[in-house]
Amino acid sequence: MSIVDVLAARLIEDVKSNDLSGNFLMLGRQDWVGARRSASADLFRETLQKHLPGVTEAELCNSEDGYSETFFRKLGFSEVDSLDYSDFEGASIVQDLAGDLPDTLVGRFDVIYDGGTCEHVFDLPTAYRNIDTMLKPGGVFIAHSPSNNWINHGFYQICPEIVYGFWVNAMNYEALKCVWQPLRPYAARNVVKMTDPNKTKKRPRPLGSFNPGLPVLLDYVVRKPFADIGKPGSVSQSDYATRWEKHADS
């Protein structure tokens, strides 16, 4: 995918509010688009001014091509890499995300960003576990994943159960953020938060409404444990896990 204004704004917020820095990896080499129009362009410019005062939009794009390494360096990352299955877009690391990782990628990155790659990997569980392997202890995974009205965009549309059922419950990550983010410019501020099934004991529910016809991204941020927790747990949907627990208690 490409980094359009609303996604750039959310990335700036996530990086600055969580004080992220260090070695950065984007999955797929992300195009830079920046400001579009209406509410999303306004949101982007407000966020840029708040968190990166004095930096202009023109300074965020690579001067030699249309990619986004410069944007991430401006956010404060010391090393910016891109990983792709093929070298067709000039990724700095050519690697199958669902394949065996070389030792050089194990525990290498402080932050990994999925701007629309994982849904194209058929072996999604392996891809996610490889992301975990590439993150340092305490590292952060940021994802902007197709979640609604993206049929045939990739193999999958990603739902909040991935955040809570896999990253939180199975991998013991901390959920720093989990929302639905409309991508259309006029709806950029219509963010919908999610309930936490570990607290409600019911599957995640939206805390608000959105236009069901809009393409919506699942915008989430999770942090890897600082200490080794051993073998990951099993992955189950939250409401079924609750039913099994109640059945066992009875």
mmCIF file of C-alpha atoms in Angstrom:
data_model
loop_
_atom_site.group_PDB
_atom_site.id
_atom_site.type_symbol
_atom_site.label_atom_id
_atom_site.label_comp_id
_atom_site.label_asym_id
_atom_site.label_seq_id
_atom_site.Cartn_x
_atom_site.Cartn_y
_atom_site.Cartn_z
ATOM 1 C CA MET A 1 0.000 0.000 0.000
ATOM 2 C CA SER A 2 0.874 3.661 0.021
ATOM 3 C CA ILE A 3 1.247 6.085 2.903
ATOM 4 C CA VAL A 4 -1.540 8.565 2.358
ATOM 5 C CA ASP A 5 -2.264 11.518 4.637
ATOM 6 C CA VAL A 6 -4.450 9.784 7.239
ATOM 7 C CA LEU A 7 -2.017 6.877 7.605
ATOM 8 C CA ALA A 8 0.922 9.273 7.842
ATOM 9 C CA ALA A 9 -0.907 11.149 10.601
ATOM 10 C CA ARG A 10 -1.586 7.955 12.554
ATOM 11 C CA LEU A 11 2.019 6.802 12.162
ATOM 12 C CA ILE A 12 3.313 10.135 13.440
ATOM 13 C CA GLU A 13 0.965 9.902 16.439
ATOM 14 C CA ASP A 14 1.900 6.305 17.214
ATOM 15 C CA VAL A 15 5.651 6.871 16.945
ATOM 16 C CA LYS A 16 5.726 10.082 18.950
ATOM 17 C CA SER A 17 3.168 9.129 21.624
ATOM 18 C CA ASN A 18 5.026 5.876 22.331
ATOM 19 C CA ASP A 19 8.508 7.421 22.023
ATOM 20 C CA LEU A 20 9.611 4.946 19.351
ATOM 21 C CA SER A 21 13.026 5.005 17.685
ATOM 22 C CA GLY A 22 15.885 2.732 16.615
ATOM 23 C CA ASN A 23 15.884 0.223 13.760
ATOM 24 C CA PHE A 24 12.749 0.309 11.618
ATOM 25 C CA LEU A 25 11.402 -2.186 9.071
ATOM 26 C CA MET A 26 8.524 -1.652 6.666
ATOM 27 C CA LEU A 27 6.952 -4.756 5.135
ATOM 28 C CA GLY A 28 6.885 -3.990 1.448
ATOM 29 C CA ARG A 29 8.506 -0.767 0.266
ATOM 30 C CA GLN A 30 5.815 1.818 0.953
ATOM 31 C CA ASP A 31 4.993 4.526 -1.596
ATOM 32 C CA TRP A 32 4.692 8.059 -0.262
ATOM 33 C CA VAL A 33 1.498 9.969 -1.194
ATOM 34 C CA GLY A 34 0.990 12.433 1.652
ATOM 35 C CA ALA A 35 -1.780 15.032 1.617
ATOM 36 C CA ARG A 36 -4.870 14.333 -0.451
ATOM 37 C CA ARG A 37 -7.876 16.549 0.290
ATOM 38 C CA SER A 38 -10.568 17.588 2.792
ATOM 39 C CA ALA A 39 -10.530 16.160 6.326
ATOM 40 C CA SER A 40 -7.609 13.778 5.825
ATOM 41 C CA ALA A 41 -5.300 16.497 4.488
ATOM 42 C CA ASP A 42 -6.262 18.774 7.399
ATOM 43 C CA LEU A 43 -5.627 15.970 9.898
ATOM 44 C CA PHE A 44 -2.221 15.255 8.396
ATOM 45 C CA ARG A 45 -1.093 18.884 8.466
ATOM 46 C CA GLU A 46 -2.323 19.380 12.045
ATOM 47 C CA THR A 47 -0.509 16.243 13.194
ATOM 48 C CA LEU A 48 2.677 17.201 11.359
ATOM 49 C CA GLN A 49 2.675 20.645 12.946
ATOM 50 C CA LYS A 50 2.019 19.233 16.422
ATOM 51 C CA HIS A 51 4.649 16.488 16.457
ATOM 52 C CA LEU A 52 7.212 17.650 13.860
ATOM 53 C CA PRO A 53 7.056 21.457 13.978
ATOM 54 C CA GLY A 54 9.089 23.118 11.265
ATOM 55 C CA VAL A 55 9.091 20.045 9.023
ATOM 56 C CA THR A 56 7.307 20.580 5.711
ATOM 57 C CA GLU A 57 5.476 17.954 3.704
ATOM 58 C CA ALA A 58 7.974 18.404 0.871
ATOM 59 C CA GLU A 59 10.736 17.190 3.202
ATOM 60 C CA LEU A 60 9.031 13.850 3.865
ATOM 61 C CA CYS A 61 9.339 12.215 0.441
ATOM 62 C CA ASN A 62 12.448 10.591 -0.991
ATOM 63 C CA SER A 63 14.076 13.071 -3.349
ATOM 64 C CA GLU A 64 15.157 10.363 -5.798
ATOM 65 C CA ASP A 65 11.936 8.330 -6.011
ATOM 66 C CA GLY A 66 8.390 8.091 -4.641
ATOM 67 C CA TYR A 67 9.084 5.896 -1.617
ATOM 68 C CA SER A 68 8.910 6.670 2.078
ATOM 69 C CA GLU A 69 12.295 6.020 3.748
ATOM 70 C CA THR A 70 12.776 9.761 4.251
ATOM 71 C CA PHE A 71 9.462 10.013 6.118
ATOM 72 C CA PHE A 72 10.507 7.349 8.618
ATOM 73 C CA ARG A 73 13.933 8.907 9.100
ATOM 74 C CA LYS A 74 12.242 12.229 9.837
ATOM 75 C CA LEU A 75 10.222 10.395 12.496
ATOM 76 C CA GLY A 76 13.512 9.647 14.241
ATOM 77 C CA PHE A 77 14.486 6.130 13.171
ATOM 78 C CA SER A 78 18.222 5.567 12.811
ATOM 79 C CA GLU A 79 17.979 2.660 10.366
ATOM 80 C CA VAL A 80 15.133 2.220 7.858
ATOM 81 C CA ASP A 81 14.775 -1.012 5.894
ATOM 82 C CA SER A 82 12.119 -2.555 3.690
ATOM 83 C CA LEU A 83 11.390 -6.256 3.256
ATOM 84 C CA ASP A 84 9.729 -7.854 0.255
ATOM 85 C CA TYR A 85 9.414 -11.241 -1.427
ATOM 86 C CA SER A 86 10.874 -9.760 -4.634
ATOM 87 C CA ASP A 87 13.366 -7.019 -5.455
ATOM 88 C CA PHE A 88 10.996 -5.450 -8.010
ATOM 89 C CA GLU A 89 10.591 -2.268 -5.938
ATOM 90 C CA GLY A 90 14.123 -2.133 -4.611
ATOM 91 C CA ALA A 91 13.485 -3.432 -1.073
ATOM 92 C CA SER A 92 16.661 -3.480 1.011
ATOM 93 C CA ILE A 93 15.869 -7.007 2.266
ATOM 94 C CA VAL A 94 14.552 -9.680 -0.115
ATOM 95 C CA GLN A 95 12.910 -12.341 2.030
ATOM 96 C CA ASP A 96 9.791 -14.509 2.003
ATOM 97 C CA LEU A 97 7.845 -13.343 5.062
ATOM 98 C CA ALA A 98 6.444 -16.869 5.396
ATOM 99 C CA GLY A 99 9.811 -18.551 4.885
ATOM 100 C CA ASP A 100 12.717 -19.470 7.140
ATOM 101 C CA LEU A 101 14.444 -16.375 8.473
ATOM 102 C CA PRO A 102 18.229 -15.988 8.413
ATOM 103 C CA ASP A 103 19.961 -15.318 11.715
ATOM 104 C CA THR A 104 20.721 -11.761 10.577
ATOM 105 C CA LEU A 105 17.024 -10.853 10.923
ATOM 106 C CA VAL A 106 16.391 -12.388 14.341
ATOM 107 C CA GLY A 107 15.763 -9.718 16.986
ATOM 108 C CA ARG A 108 17.010 -6.966 14.680
ATOM 109 C CA PHE A 109 14.224 -4.373 14.696
ATOM 110 C CA ASP A 110 12.750 -2.003 17.254
ATOM 111 C CA VAL A 111 9.649 -1.275 15.147
ATOM 112 C CA ILE A 112 8.044 -3.162 12.265
ATOM 113 C CA TYR A 113 5.300 -1.583 10.133
ATOM 114 C CA ASP A 114 2.768 -3.513 8.060
ATOM 115 C CA GLY A 115 1.199 -0.999 5.712
ATOM 116 C CA GLY A 116 -0.769 -3.589 3.784
ATOM 117 C CA THR A 117 1.452 -6.621 3.220
ATOM 118 C CA CYS A 118 0.422 -9.454 5.531
ATOM 119 C CA GLU A 119 -3.008 -9.911 3.959
ATOM 120 C CA HIS A 120 -1.183 -10.913 0.742
ATOM 121 C CA VAL A 121 0.758 -13.707 2.481
ATOM 122 C CA PHE A 122 -1.212 -16.944 2.338
ATOM 123 C CA ASP A 123 0.621 -18.483 5.291
ATOM 124 C CA LEU A 124 -0.444 -15.657 7.578
ATOM 125 C CA PRO A 125 0.319 -17.340 10.940
ATOM 126 C CA THR A 126 3.922 -17.945 9.894
ATOM 127 C CA ALA A 127 4.228 -14.355 8.687
ATOM 128 C CA TYR A 128 3.041 -13.034 12.047
ATOM 129 C CA ARG A 129 5.361 -15.344 13.978
ATOM 130 C CA ASN A 130 8.264 -14.218 11.801
ATOM 131 C CA ILE A 131 7.423 -10.615 12.649
ATOM 132 C CA ASP A 132 7.664 -11.584 16.306
ATOM 133 C CA THR A 133 11.020 -13.229 15.661
ATOM 134 C CA MET A 134 12.405 -10.134 13.916
ATOM 135 C CA LEU A 135 11.362 -7.789 16.742
ATOM 136 C CA LYS A 136 13.657 -7.045 19.645
ATOM 137 C CA PRO A 137 12.300 -7.605 23.177
ATOM 138 C CA GLY A 138 10.028 -4.642 23.854
ATOM 139 C CA GLY A 139 9.746 -3.974 20.120
ATOM 140 C CA VAL A 140 6.563 -2.614 18.586
ATOM 141 C CA PHE A 141 4.467 -3.828 15.641
ATOM 142 C CA ILE A 142 2.263 -1.235 13.889
ATOM 143 C CA ALA A 143 -0.299 -2.439 11.354
ATOM 144 C CA HIS A 144 -2.711 -0.805 8.940
ATOM 145 C CA SER A 145 -4.553 -3.871 7.683
ATOM 146 C CA PRO A 146 -7.632 -4.157 5.418
ATOM 147 C CA SER A 147 -10.573 -4.998 7.674
ATOM 148 C CA ASN A 148 -13.851 -4.241 5.861
ATOM 149 C CA ASN A 149 -14.882 -3.883 2.184
ATOM 150 C CA TRP A 150 -11.517 -5.049 0.837
ATOM 151 C CA ILE A 151 -12.734 -8.304 -0.738
ATOM 152 C CA ASN A 152 -10.201 -9.643 -3.284
ATOM 153 C CA HIS A 153 -7.597 -7.072 -2.261
ATOM 154 C CA GLY A 154 -5.627 -9.919 -0.681
ATOM 155 C CA PHE A 155 -6.204 -13.352 0.791
ATOM 156 C CA TYR A 156 -7.582 -11.949 4.057
ATOM 157 C CA GLN A 157 -9.376 -9.121 5.793
ATOM 158 C CA ILE A 158 -7.959 -8.687 9.308
ATOM 159 C CA CYS A 159 -10.284 -8.400 12.307
ATOM 160 C CA PRO A 160 -9.697 -7.331 15.937
ATOM 161 C CA GLU A 161 -9.598 -10.975 17.058
ATOM 162 C CA ILE A 162 -6.101 -11.101 15.535
ATOM 163 C CA VAL A 163 -5.010 -8.410 17.969
ATOM 164 C CA TYR A 164 -6.511 -9.970 21.096
ATOM 165 C CA GLY A 165 -6.614 -13.672 20.210
ATOM 166 C CA PHE A 166 -3.148 -13.897 18.699
ATOM 167 C CA TRP A 167 -0.928 -10.988 19.694
ATOM 168 C CA VAL A 168 -2.250 -10.454 23.234
ATOM 169 C CA ASN A 169 -3.421 -13.878 24.424
ATOM 170 C CA ALA A 170 -1.088 -16.203 22.539
ATOM 171 C CA MET A 171 2.044 -14.030 22.232
ATOM 172 C CA ASN A 172 1.618 -11.995 25.443
ATOM 173 C CA TYR A 173 1.974 -8.673 23.632
ATOM 174 C CA GLU A 174 0.535 -5.464 25.046
ATOM 175 C CA ALA A 175 -2.205 -3.882 22.930
ATOM 176 C CA LEU A 176 -1.411 -0.161 22.741
ATOM 177 C CA LYS A 177 -4.127 0.618 20.173
ATOM 178 C CA CYS A 178 -6.889 -1.123 18.234
ATOM 179 C CA VAL A 179 -9.321 0.932 16.122
ATOM 180 C CA TRP A 180 -11.107 0.955 12.808
ATOM 181 C CA GLN A 181 -9.803 3.717 10.552
ATOM 182 C CA PRO A 182 -11.761 4.759 7.434
ATOM 183 C CA LEU A 183 -9.458 5.467 4.501
ATOM 184 C CA ARG A 184 -11.649 7.855 2.493
ATOM 185 C CA PRO A 185 -10.455 11.464 2.954
ATOM 186 C CA TYR A 186 -13.774 12.909 4.185
ATOM 187 C CA ALA A 187 -14.095 10.192 6.885
ATOM 188 C CA ALA A 188 -10.551 10.404 8.231
ATOM 189 C CA ARG A 189 -11.612 11.500 11.716
ATOM 190 C CA ASN A 190 -14.394 8.904 12.054
ATOM 191 C CA VAL A 191 -12.251 6.490 14.063
ATOM 192 C CA VAL A 192 -14.056 3.687 15.907
ATOM 193 C CA LYS A 193 -12.469 2.131 19.005
ATOM 194 C CA MET A 194 -12.909 -1.537 19.919
ATOM 195 C CA THR A 195 -13.846 -3.260 23.130
ATOM 196 C CA ASP A 196 -11.243 -5.527 24.729
ATOM 197 C CA PRO A 197 -12.647 -9.098 24.850
ATOM 198 C CA ASN A 198 -10.286 -9.954 27.692
ATOM 199 C CA LYS A 199 -12.223 -7.453 29.799
ATOM 200 C CA THR A 200 -15.756 -7.907 28.413
ATOM 201 C CA LYS A 201 -15.517 -11.712 27.898
ATOM 202 C CA LYS A 202 -17.290 -11.189 24.567
ATOM 203 C CA ARG A 203 -15.922 -10.868 21.068
ATOM 204 C CA PRO A 204 -14.614 -7.357 20.176
ATOM 205 C CA ARG A 205 -17.363 -4.819 19.488
ATOM 206 C CA PRO A 206 -17.105 -1.390 17.886
ATOM 207 C CA LEU A 207 -17.613 1.508 20.294
ATOM 208 C CA GLY A 208 -19.385 3.646 17.763
ATOM 209 C CA SER A 209 -20.735 3.482 14.243
ATOM 210 C CA PHE A 210 -19.296 3.921 10.787
ATOM 211 C CA ASN A 211 -20.559 3.833 7.220
ATOM 212 C CA PRO A 212 -20.641 0.095 6.383
ATOM 213 C CA GLY A 213 -19.921 0.899 2.748
ATOM 214 C CA LEU A 214 -16.538 2.456 3.465
ATOM 215 C CA PRO A 215 -13.241 0.610 3.109
ATOM 216 C CA VAL A 216 -11.942 0.407 6.680
ATOM 217 C CA LEU A 217 -8.485 -0.453 7.984
ATOM 218 C CA LEU A 218 -7.721 -2.129 11.280
ATOM 219 C CA ASP A 219 -5.205 0.255 12.819
ATOM 220 C CA TYR A 220 -3.413 -1.452 15.686
ATOM 221 C CA VAL A 221 -0.208 -1.178 17.696
ATOM 222 C CA VAL A 222 1.168 -3.983 19.899
ATOM 223 C CA ARG A 223 4.323 -4.241 22.002
ATOM 224 C CA LYS A 224 6.404 -7.394 22.417
ATOM 225 C CA PRO A 225 7.216 -8.464 26.003
ATOM 226 C CA PHE A 226 10.568 -7.250 27.314
ATOM 227 C CA ALA A 227 11.247 -10.647 28.895
ATOM 228 C CA ASP A 228 11.118 -14.074 27.269
ATOM 229 C CA ILE A 229 7.832 -15.794 28.177
ATOM 230 C CA GLY A 230 8.739 -19.145 26.677
ATOM 231 C CA LYS A 231 6.579 -21.075 24.260
ATOM 232 C CA PRO A 232 3.623 -19.079 22.831
ATOM 233 C CA GLY A 233 0.136 -20.054 23.937
ATOM 234 C CA SER A 234 -2.664 -21.441 21.793
ATOM 235 C CA VAL A 235 -4.770 -19.142 19.622
ATOM 236 C CA SER A 236 -8.532 -19.097 20.186
ATOM 237 C CA GLN A 237 -11.341 -16.667 19.460
ATOM 238 C CA SER A 238 -12.269 -14.796 22.607
ATOM 239 C CA ASP A 239 -15.940 -15.693 22.939
ATOM 240 C CA TYR A 240 -15.309 -19.422 22.376
ATOM 241 C CA ALA A 241 -12.508 -19.382 24.937
ATOM 242 C CA THR A 242 -14.963 -17.838 27.403
ATOM 243 C CA ARG A 243 -17.570 -20.531 26.670
ATOM 244 C CA TRP A 244 -15.024 -23.301 27.139
ATOM 245 C CA GLU A 245 -13.914 -21.761 30.410
ATOM 246 C CA LYS A 246 -17.479 -21.537 31.700
ATOM 247 C CA HIS A 247 -18.153 -25.122 30.627
ATOM 248 C CA ALA A 248 -15.038 -26.337 32.426
ATOM 249 C CA ASP A 249 -16.046 -24.461 35.598
ATOM 250 C CA SER A 250 -19.520 -25.983 35.544
#
